Coordinates of C-alpha atoms in Angstrom, one line a residue:
Chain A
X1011 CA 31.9 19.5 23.4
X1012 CA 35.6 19.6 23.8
X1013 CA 37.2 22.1 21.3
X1014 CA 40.3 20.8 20.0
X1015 CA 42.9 22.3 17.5
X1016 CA 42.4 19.8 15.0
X1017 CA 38.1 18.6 15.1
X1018 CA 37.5 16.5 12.8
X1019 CA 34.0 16.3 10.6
X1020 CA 32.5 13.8 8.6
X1021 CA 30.1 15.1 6.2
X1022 CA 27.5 12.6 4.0
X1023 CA 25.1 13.0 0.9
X1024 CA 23.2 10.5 0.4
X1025 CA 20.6 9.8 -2.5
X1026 CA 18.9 7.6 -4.5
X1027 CA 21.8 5.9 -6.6
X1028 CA 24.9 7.1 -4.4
X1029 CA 26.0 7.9 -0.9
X1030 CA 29.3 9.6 -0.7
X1031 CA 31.1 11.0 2.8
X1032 CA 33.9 12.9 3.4
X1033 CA 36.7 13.5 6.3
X1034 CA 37.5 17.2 7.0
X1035 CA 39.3 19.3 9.6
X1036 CA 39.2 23.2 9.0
X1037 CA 43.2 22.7 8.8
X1038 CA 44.0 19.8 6.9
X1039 CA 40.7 20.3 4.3
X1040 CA 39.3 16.9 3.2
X1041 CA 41.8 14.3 4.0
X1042 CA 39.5 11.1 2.8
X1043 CA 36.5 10.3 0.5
X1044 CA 34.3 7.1 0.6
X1045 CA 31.7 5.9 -2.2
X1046 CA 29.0 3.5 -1.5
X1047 CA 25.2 2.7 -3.0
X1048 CA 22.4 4.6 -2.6
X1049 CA 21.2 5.3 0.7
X1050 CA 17.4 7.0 0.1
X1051 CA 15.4 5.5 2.7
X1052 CA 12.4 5.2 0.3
X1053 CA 14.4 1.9 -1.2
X1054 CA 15.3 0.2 2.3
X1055 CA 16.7 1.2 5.8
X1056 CA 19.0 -1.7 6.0
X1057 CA 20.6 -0.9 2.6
X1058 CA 20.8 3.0 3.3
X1059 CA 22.6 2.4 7.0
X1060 CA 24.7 0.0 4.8
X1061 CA 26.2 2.4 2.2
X1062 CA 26.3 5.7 5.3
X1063 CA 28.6 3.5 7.3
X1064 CA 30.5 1.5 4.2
X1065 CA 31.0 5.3 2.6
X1066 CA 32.6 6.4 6.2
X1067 CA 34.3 3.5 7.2
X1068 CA 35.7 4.1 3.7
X1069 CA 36.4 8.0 4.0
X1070 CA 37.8 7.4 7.6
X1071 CA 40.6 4.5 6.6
X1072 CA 41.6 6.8 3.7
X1073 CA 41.6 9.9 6.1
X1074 CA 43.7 7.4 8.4
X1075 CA 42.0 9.4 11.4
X1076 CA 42.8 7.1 15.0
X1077 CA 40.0 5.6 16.9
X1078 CA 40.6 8.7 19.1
X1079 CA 39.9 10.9 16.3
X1080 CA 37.4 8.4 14.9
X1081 CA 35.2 8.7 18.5
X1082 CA 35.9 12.9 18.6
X1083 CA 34.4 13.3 14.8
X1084 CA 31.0 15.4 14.6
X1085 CA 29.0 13.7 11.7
X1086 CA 26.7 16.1 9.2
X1087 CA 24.3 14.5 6.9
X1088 CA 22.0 15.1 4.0
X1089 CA 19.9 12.1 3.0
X1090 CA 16.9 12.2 0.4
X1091 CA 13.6 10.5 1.7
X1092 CA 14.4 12.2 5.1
X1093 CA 11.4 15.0 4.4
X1094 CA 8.7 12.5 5.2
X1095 CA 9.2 12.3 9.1
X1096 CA 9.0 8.3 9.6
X1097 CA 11.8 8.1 7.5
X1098 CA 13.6 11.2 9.5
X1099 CA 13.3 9.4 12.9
X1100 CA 14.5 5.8 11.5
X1101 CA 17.8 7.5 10.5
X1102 CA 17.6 9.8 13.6
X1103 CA 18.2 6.5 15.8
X1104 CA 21.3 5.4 13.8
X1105 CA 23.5 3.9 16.1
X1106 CA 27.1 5.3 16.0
X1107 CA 30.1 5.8 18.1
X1108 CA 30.9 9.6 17.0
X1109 CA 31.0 12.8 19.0
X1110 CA 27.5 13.6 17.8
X1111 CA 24.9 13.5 14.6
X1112 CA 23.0 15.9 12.9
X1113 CA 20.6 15.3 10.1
X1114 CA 18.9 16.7 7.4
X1115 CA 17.2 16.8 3.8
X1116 CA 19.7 16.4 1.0
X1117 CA 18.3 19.5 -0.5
X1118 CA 19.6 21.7 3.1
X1119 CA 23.0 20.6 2.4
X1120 CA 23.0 20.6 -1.1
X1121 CA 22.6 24.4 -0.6
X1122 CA 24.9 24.8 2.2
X1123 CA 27.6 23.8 -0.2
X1124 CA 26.4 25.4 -3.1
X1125 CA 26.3 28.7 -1.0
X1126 CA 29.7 27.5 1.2
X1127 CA 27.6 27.4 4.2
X1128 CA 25.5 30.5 3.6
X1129 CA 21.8 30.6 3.2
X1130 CA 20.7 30.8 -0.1
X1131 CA 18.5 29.2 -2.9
X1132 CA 19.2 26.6 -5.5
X1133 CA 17.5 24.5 -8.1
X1134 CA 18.3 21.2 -8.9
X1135 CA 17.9 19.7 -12.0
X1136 CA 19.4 16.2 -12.8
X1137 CA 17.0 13.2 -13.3
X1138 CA 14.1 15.1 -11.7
X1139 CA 13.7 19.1 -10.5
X1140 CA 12.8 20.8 -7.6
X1141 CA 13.6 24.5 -5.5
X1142 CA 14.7 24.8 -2.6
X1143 CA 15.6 28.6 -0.5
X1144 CA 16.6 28.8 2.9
X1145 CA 16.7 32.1 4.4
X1146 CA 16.9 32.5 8.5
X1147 CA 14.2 30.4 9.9
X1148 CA 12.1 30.3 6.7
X1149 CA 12.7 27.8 4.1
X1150 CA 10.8 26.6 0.8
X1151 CA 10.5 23.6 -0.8
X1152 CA 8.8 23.7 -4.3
X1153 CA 8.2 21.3 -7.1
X1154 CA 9.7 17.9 -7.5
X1155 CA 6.8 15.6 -7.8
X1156 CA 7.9 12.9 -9.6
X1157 CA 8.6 11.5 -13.3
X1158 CA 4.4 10.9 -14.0
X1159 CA 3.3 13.8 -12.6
X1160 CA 5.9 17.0 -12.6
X1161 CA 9.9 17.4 -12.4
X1162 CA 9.3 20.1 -15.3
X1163 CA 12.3 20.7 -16.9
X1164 CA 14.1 18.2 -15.4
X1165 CA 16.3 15.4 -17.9
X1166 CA 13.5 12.7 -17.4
X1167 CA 11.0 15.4 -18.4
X1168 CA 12.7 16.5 -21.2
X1169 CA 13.8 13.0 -22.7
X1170 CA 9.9 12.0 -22.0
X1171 CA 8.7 15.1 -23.7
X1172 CA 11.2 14.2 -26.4
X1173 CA 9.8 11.2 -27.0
X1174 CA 5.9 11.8 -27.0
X1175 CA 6.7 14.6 -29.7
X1176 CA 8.6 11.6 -31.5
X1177 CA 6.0 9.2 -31.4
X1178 CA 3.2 11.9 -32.7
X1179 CA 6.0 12.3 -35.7
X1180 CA 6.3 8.7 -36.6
X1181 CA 2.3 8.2 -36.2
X1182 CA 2.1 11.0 -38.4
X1183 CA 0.1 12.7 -35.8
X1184 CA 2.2 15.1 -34.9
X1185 CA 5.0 17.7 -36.7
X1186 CA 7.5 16.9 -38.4
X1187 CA 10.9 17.4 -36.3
X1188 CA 14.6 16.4 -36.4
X1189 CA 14.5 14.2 -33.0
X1190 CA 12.9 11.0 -34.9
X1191 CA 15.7 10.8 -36.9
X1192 CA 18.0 11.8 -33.9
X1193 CA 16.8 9.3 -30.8
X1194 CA 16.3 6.6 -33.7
X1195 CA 19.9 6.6 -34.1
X1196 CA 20.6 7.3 -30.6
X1197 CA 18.8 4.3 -29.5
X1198 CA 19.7 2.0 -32.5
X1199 CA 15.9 1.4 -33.0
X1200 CA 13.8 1.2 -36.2
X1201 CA 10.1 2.6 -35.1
X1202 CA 7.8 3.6 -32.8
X1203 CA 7.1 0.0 -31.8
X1204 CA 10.7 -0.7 -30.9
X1205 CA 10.7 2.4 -28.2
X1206 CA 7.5 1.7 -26.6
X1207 CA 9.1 -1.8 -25.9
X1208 CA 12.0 0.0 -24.7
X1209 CA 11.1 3.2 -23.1
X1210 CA 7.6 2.9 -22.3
X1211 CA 8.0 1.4 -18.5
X1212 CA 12.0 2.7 -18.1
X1213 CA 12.6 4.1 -15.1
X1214 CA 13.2 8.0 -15.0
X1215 CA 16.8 7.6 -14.6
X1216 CA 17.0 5.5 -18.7
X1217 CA 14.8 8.2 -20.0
X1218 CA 16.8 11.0 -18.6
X1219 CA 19.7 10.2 -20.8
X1220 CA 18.1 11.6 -23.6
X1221 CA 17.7 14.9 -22.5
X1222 CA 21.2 15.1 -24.2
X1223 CA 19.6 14.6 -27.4
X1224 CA 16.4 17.0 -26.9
X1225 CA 18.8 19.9 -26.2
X1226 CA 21.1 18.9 -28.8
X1227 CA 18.2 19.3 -31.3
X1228 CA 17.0 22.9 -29.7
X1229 CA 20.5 24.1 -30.2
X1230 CA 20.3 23.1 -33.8
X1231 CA 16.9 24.6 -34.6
X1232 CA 14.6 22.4 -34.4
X1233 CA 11.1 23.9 -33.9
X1234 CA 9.9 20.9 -31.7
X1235 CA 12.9 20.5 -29.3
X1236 CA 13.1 24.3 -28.8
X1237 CA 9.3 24.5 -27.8
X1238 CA 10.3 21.2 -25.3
X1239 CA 13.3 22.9 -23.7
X1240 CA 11.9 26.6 -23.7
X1241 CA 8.8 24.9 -21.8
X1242 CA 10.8 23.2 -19.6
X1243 CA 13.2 26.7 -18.5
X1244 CA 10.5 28.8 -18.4
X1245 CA 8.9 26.5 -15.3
X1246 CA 12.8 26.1 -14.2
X1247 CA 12.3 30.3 -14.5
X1248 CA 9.4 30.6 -12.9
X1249 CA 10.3 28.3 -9.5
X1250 CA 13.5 30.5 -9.3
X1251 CA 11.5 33.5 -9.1
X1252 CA 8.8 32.3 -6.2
X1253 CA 12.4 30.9 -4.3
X1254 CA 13.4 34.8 -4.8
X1255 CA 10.3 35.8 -2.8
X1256 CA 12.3 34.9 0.3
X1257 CA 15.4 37.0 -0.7
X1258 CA 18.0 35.0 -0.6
X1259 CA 21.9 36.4 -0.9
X1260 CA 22.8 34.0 -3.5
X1261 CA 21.0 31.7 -6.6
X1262 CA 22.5 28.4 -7.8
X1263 CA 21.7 25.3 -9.9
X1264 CA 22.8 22.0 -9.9
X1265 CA 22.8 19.1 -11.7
X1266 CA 23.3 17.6 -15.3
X1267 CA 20.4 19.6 -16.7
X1268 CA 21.6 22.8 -15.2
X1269 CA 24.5 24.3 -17.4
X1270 CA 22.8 22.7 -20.5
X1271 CA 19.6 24.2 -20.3
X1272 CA 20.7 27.9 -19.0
X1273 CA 20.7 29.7 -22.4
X1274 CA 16.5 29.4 -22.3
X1275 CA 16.2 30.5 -18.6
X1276 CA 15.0 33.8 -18.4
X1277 CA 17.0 37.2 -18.3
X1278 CA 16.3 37.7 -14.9
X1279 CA 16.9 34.9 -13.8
X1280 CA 20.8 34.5 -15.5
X1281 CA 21.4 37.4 -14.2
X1282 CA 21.0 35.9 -10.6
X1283 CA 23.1 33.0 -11.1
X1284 CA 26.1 32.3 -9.2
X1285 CA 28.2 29.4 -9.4
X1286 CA 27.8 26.4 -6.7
X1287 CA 31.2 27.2 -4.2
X1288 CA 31.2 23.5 -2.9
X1289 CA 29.6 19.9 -3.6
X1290 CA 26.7 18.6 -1.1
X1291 CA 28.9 16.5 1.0
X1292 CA 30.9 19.8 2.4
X1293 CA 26.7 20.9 2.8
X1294 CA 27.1 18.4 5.4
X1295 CA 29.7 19.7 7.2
X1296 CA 28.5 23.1 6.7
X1297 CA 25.3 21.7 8.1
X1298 CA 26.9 19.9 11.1
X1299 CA 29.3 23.2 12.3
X1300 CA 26.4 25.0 12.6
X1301 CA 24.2 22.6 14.2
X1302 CA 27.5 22.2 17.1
X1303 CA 28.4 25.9 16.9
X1304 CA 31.7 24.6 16.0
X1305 CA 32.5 26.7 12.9
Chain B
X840 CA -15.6 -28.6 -41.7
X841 CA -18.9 -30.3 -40.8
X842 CA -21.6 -27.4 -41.4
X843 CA -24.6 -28.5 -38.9
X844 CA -27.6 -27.2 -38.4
X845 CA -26.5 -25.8 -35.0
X846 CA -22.9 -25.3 -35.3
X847 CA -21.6 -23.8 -31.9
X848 CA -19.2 -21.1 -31.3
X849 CA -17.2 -19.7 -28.5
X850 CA -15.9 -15.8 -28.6
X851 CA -13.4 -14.6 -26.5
X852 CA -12.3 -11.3 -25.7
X853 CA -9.5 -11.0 -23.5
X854 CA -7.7 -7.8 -22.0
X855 CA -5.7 -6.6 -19.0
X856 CA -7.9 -6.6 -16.6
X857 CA -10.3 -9.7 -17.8
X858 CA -11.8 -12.3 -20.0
X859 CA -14.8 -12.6 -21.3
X860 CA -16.4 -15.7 -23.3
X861 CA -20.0 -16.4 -24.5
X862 CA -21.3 -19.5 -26.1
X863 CA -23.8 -18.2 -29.3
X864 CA -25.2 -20.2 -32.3
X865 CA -27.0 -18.6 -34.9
X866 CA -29.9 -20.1 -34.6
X867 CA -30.5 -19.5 -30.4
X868 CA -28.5 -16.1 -30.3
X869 CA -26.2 -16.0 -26.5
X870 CA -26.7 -18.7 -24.4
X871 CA -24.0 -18.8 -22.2
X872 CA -21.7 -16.0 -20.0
X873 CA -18.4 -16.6 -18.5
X874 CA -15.8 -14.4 -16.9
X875 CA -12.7 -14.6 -15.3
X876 CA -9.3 -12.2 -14.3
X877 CA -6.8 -11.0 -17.2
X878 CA -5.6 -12.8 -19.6
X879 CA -2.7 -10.3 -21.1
X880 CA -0.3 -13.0 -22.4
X881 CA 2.5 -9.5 -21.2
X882 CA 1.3 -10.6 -17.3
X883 CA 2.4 -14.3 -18.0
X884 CA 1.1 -17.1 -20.3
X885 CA 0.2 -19.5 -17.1
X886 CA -2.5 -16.9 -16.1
X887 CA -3.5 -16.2 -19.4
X888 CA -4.5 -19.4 -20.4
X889 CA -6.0 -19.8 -16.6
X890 CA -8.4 -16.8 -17.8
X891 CA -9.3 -18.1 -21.4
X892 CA -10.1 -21.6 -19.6
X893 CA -11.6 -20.7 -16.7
X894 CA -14.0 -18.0 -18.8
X895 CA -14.6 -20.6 -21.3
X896 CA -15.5 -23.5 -18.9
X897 CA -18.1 -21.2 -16.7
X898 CA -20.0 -20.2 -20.6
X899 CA -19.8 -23.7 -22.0
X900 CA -21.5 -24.5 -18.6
X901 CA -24.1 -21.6 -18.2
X902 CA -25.0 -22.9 -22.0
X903 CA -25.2 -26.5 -21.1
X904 CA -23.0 -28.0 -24.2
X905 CA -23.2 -31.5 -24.7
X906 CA -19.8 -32.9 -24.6
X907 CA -20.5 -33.3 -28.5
X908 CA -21.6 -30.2 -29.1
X909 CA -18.1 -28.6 -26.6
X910 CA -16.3 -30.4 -29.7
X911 CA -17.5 -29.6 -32.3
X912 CA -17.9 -26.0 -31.0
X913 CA -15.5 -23.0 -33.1
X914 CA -13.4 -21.0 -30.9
X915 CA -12.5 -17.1 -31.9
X916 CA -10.3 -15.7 -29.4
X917 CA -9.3 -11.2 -29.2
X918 CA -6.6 -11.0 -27.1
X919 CA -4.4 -8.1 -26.1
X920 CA -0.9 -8.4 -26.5
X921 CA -0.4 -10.8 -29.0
X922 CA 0.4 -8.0 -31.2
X923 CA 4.0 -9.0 -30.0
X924 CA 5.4 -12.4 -32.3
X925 CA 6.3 -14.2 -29.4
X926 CA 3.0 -14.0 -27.4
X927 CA 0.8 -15.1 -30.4
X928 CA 3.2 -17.7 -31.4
X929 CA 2.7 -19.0 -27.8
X930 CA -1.3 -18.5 -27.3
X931 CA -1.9 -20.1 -30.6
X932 CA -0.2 -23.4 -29.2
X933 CA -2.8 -23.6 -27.0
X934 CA -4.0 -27.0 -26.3
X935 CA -7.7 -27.6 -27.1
X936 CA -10.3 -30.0 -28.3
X937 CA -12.3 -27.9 -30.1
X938 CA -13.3 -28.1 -33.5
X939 CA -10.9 -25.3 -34.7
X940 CA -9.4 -21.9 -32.9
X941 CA -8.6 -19.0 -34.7
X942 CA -6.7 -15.6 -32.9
X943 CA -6.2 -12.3 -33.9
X944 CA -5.3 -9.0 -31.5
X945 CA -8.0 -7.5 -29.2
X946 CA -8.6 -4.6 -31.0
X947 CA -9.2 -6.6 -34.3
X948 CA -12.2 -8.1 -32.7
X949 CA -13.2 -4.9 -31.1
X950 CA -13.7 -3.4 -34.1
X951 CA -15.2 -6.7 -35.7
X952 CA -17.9 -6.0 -32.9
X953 CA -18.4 -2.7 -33.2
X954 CA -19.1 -2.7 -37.0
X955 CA -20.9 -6.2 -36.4
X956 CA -18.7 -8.2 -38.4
X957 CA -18.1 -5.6 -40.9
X958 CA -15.3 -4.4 -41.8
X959 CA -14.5 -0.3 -40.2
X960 CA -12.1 1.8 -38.1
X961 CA -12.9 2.6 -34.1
X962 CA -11.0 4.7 -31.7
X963 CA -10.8 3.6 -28.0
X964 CA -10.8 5.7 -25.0
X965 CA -10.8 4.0 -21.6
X966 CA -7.6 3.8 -19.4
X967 CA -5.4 4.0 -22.7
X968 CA -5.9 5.2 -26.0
X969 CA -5.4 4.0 -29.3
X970 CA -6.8 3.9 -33.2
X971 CA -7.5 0.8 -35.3
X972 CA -9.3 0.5 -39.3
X973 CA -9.4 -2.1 -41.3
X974 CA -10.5 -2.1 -44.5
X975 CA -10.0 -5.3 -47.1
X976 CA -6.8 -7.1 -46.8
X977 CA -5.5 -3.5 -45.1
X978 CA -5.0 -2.4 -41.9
X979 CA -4.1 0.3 -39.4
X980 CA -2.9 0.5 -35.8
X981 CA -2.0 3.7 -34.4
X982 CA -0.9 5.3 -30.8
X983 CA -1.8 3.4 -28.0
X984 CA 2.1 3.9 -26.6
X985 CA 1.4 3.4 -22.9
X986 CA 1.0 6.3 -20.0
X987 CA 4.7 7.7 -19.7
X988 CA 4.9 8.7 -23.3
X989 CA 1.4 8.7 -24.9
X990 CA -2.5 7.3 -24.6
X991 CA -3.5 11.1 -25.4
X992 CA -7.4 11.6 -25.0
X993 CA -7.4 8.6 -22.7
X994 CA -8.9 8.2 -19.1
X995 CA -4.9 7.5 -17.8
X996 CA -4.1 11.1 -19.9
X997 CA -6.7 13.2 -18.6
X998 CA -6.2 12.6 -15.4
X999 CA -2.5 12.8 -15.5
X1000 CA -3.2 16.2 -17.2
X1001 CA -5.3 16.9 -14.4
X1002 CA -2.4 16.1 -11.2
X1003 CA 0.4 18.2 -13.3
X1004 CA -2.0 21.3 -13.3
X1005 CA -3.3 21.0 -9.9
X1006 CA 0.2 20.5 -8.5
X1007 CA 1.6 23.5 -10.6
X1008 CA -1.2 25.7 -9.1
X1009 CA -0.8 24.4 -5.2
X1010 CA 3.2 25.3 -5.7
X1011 CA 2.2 29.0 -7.3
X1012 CA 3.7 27.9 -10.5
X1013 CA 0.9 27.8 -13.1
X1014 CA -3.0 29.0 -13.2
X1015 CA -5.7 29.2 -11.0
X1016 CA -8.1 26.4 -11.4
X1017 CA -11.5 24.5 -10.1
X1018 CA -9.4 21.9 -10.3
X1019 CA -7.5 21.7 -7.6
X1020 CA -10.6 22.1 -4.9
X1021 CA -12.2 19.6 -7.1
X1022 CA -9.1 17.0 -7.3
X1023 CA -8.2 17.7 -3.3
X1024 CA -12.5 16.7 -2.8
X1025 CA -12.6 13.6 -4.5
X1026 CA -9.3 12.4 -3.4
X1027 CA -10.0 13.7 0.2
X1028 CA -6.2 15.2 0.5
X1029 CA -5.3 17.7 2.0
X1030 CA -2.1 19.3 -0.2
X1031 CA 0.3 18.7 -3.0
X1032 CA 2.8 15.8 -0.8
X1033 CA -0.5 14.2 -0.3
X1034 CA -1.3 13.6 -3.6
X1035 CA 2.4 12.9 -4.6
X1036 CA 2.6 10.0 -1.8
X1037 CA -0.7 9.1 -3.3
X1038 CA -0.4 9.0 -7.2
X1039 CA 3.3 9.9 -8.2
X1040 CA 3.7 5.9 -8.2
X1041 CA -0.1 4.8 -9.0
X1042 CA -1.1 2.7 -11.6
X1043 CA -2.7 4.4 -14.6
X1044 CA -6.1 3.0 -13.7
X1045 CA -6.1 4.5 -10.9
X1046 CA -5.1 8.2 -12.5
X1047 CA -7.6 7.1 -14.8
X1048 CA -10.5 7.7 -12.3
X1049 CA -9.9 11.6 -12.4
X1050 CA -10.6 12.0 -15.6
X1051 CA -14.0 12.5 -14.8
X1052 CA -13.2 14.9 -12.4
X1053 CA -11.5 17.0 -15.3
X1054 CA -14.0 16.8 -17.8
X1055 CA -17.0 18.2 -14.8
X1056 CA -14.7 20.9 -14.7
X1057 CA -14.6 21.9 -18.0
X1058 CA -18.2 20.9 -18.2
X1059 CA -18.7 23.6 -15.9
X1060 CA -16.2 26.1 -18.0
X1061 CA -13.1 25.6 -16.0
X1062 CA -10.2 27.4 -18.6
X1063 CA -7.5 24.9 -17.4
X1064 CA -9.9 21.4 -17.7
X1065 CA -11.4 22.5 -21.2
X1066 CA -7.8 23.2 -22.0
X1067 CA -6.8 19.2 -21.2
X1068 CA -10.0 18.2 -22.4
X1069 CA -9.5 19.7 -26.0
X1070 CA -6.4 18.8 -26.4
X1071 CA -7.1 15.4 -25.8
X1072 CA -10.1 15.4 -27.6
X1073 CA -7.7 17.1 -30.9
X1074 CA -5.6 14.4 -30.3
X1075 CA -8.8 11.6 -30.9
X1076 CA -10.1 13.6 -33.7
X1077 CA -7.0 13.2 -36.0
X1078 CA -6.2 10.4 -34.8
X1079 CA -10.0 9.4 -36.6
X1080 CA -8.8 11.6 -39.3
X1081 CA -5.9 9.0 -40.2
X1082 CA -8.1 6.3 -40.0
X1083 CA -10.4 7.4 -41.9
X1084 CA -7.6 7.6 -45.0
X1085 CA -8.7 3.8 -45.4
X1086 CA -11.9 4.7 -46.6
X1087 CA -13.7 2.3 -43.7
X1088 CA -17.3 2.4 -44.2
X1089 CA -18.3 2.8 -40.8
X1090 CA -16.4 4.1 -37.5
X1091 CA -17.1 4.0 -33.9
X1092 CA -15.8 4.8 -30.4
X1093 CA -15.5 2.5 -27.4
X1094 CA -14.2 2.9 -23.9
X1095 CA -15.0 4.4 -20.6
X1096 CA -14.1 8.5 -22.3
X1097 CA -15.6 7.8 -25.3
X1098 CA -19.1 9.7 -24.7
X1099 CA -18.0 12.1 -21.9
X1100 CA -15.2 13.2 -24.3
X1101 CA -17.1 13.3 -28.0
X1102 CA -18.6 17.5 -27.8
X1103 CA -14.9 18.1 -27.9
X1104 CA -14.5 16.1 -30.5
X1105 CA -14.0 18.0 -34.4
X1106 CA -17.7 18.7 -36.5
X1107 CA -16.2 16.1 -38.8
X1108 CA -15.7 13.0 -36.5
X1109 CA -18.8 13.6 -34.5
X1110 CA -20.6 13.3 -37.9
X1111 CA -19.2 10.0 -39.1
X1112 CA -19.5 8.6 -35.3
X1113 CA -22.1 5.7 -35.5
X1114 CA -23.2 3.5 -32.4
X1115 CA -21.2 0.4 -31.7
X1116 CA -23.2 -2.7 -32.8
X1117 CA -21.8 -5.8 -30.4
X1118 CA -19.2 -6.0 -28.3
X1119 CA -15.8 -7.5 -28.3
X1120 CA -16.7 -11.1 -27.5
X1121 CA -19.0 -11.1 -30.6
X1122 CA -16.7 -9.9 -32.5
X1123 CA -14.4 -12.5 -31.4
X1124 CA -17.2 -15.0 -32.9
X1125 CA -17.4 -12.8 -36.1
X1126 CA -13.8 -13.8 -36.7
X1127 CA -14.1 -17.1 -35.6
X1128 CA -17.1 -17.4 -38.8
X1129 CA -14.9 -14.9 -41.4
X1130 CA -12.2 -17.7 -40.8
X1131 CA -13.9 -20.5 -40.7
X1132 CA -16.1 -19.3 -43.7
X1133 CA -19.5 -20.6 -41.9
X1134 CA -21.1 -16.9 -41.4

């Protein structure tokens, strides 16, 4: 690979509702950004090559590298789905005209950047949860199981926790507590009936949103929403600790849920927490200089 | 209303998964079967009405109804779904040329059957959950709000109950239990992304089918099944309790986890449960004769 003064990197995170890419040369720092759909290749290979090369084309003519340049780039990517290996090897064969192309899991770069290219160990909780720790050759991968089965402490877990508790309330089944009232108004709905219709086949993502509201609650005392959110760190807790079992240098979270939900984390585990250094698409590049020794 | 010696009627009980019609008379008991696919008005009315025909057709047949006695024949139809307006403004357009054709909500004639043709309150446990009672002019519907957000003590429950544990134990993060060996056996599945790629996404009849994998287990005095067990079983047992502030005479339990799940149940339920006395479809007929005044 031909060292030049100026190499330029393109670095991509790619998910399930967004693929973003950014232009980047160790002198200039990032000189373009490009936004496209989601690109998780769980919903579609066409439609996730589609938003990887509309979000570069669209970093690139902001960057306004030369075709030169353009051909010269080295290309880092994180891309949800890419753990189950079909979908690693679809993407694998992408057909592009850079320098070269490295791959990996959106949770490698995520905490790349968190950590600013260091090894390290994050948790991630926005819609769903999960941990992830890489440390040398080792890495772990824990949690994050979905909306039906797991994503404790996640905002879908918390919103659907929310409203179980206030369906018991309004069935009388359950204790009294201060969300009824709360994702009633939220919602604009009248009863129990209402948010089945609603809620009852939303997808994660709807449900998520009122995670706000659960926490909300917690910090104003309510028994019910405490017990939700408590639950919900102390599994958040306990994944950080079996992530700590591979020592790694530094501990982050990301993610909506993250800052919201620290106060109930455990002592230990504050007291590890360091604040993410850079967003998942400098991961990428992070990811990519290391892959090309080109750091 | 022409009261004959041998007046005909036709009850139909119909649900998510099927529909079910018999031809009976008072005077010759049963005398015709007929089944066909789903006929949940919430899956679409063309296939709904397909089902209440088609089911209807094959009993009037098996029974060997004159073309006389098809019209002079009552019909009394259970139907799930048409607790929603809309759906039971639409099924009760149906076109016929029966004699008459009364409707009411599946669980209505459930517990019409149960209680044979008295009135009484039933709990049913099979993929979902839910409580009805009704007693005089009043009536009571409670839970039943779907497998994201409730169906405690149902089939769907337990078995989601079941995956969260066993996953939480494979990733380190919660107890040890017989479970997991157990879960891994009947699923033959090797480890946690196995069961994720196989149920994260399933429908909940097929979670459903592990709830009798959770209930050997704490049959056999696993901590973590009893745990899930008794909580859905608390769940059931005030859920009875609320029914039972109707006063209904008598009160029964139908569905699939009905028996497996009643030693759980409170000392005060088991002691008011009482057998079920017909099924749905006759109490789809018991309607048809409380409406039509010809009991």
């Amino acid at each position: 690979m031909n060292k030049t003064a100026n190499q330029w990197f393109i670095g991509v995170d790619g998910g399930g509702s967004k693929c973003k890419a950014v232009v980047y040369s160790k002198q200039t720092g990032i000189v373009g950004e490009g936004l496209a759909g989601r690109a998780n290749p769980l919903y579609g290979l066409e439609q996730a090559f589609d938003s990887i090369n509309s979000s570069i084309f669209a970093a690139i003519k902001q960057a306004d590298l030369s075709r030169e340049q353009t051909k010269q780039a080295v290309v880092g990517m994180g891309l949800a789905g890419v753990n189950v290996p079909n979908y690693y090897q679809a993407i694998s064969d992408w057909k592009h005209d850079f320098n070269a192309f490295y791959l990996t899991t959106d949770l490698d770069t995520a905490c790349l950047g968190a950590h600013n290219g260091a090894d390290g160990a994050v948790i991630i909780s926005g819609t769903g949860s999960c941990g992830y720790a890489k440390v040398g050759e080792q890495s772990l991968l824990l949690g994050g199981h979905g909306y039906a089965l797991g994503d404790q402490g996640s905002g879908a877990w918390l919103g659907k926790q929310g409203l179980t508790q206030v369906l018991l309330d309004l069935d009388g089944l359950g204790p009294k507590t201060s969300l009824t009232q709360a994702v009633l108004t939220e919602l604009n709905l009248a009863d129990q009936i209402a948010i089945v219709e609603l809620l009852a086949n939303a997808p994660s993502s709807e449900v998520a949103k009122l995670s706000k509201v659960v926490i909300e609650q917690a910090r104003a005392g309510d028994a019910v929403a405490d017990a939700i959110v408590q639950q919900g760190a102390d599994y958040l807790s306990n994944l950080a600790r079996k992530l700590f079992e591979l020592n790694p240098s530094r501990f982050s979270m990301i993610g909506g849920v993250s800052e919201p939900i620290t106060p109930w984390l455990g002592d230990d585990i504050k007291k590890q927490l360091q604040p993410c250094l850079s967003p998942p698409e400098m991961g990428a590049i992070f990811y990519a200089q290391r892959r090309a020794k080109l750091c």
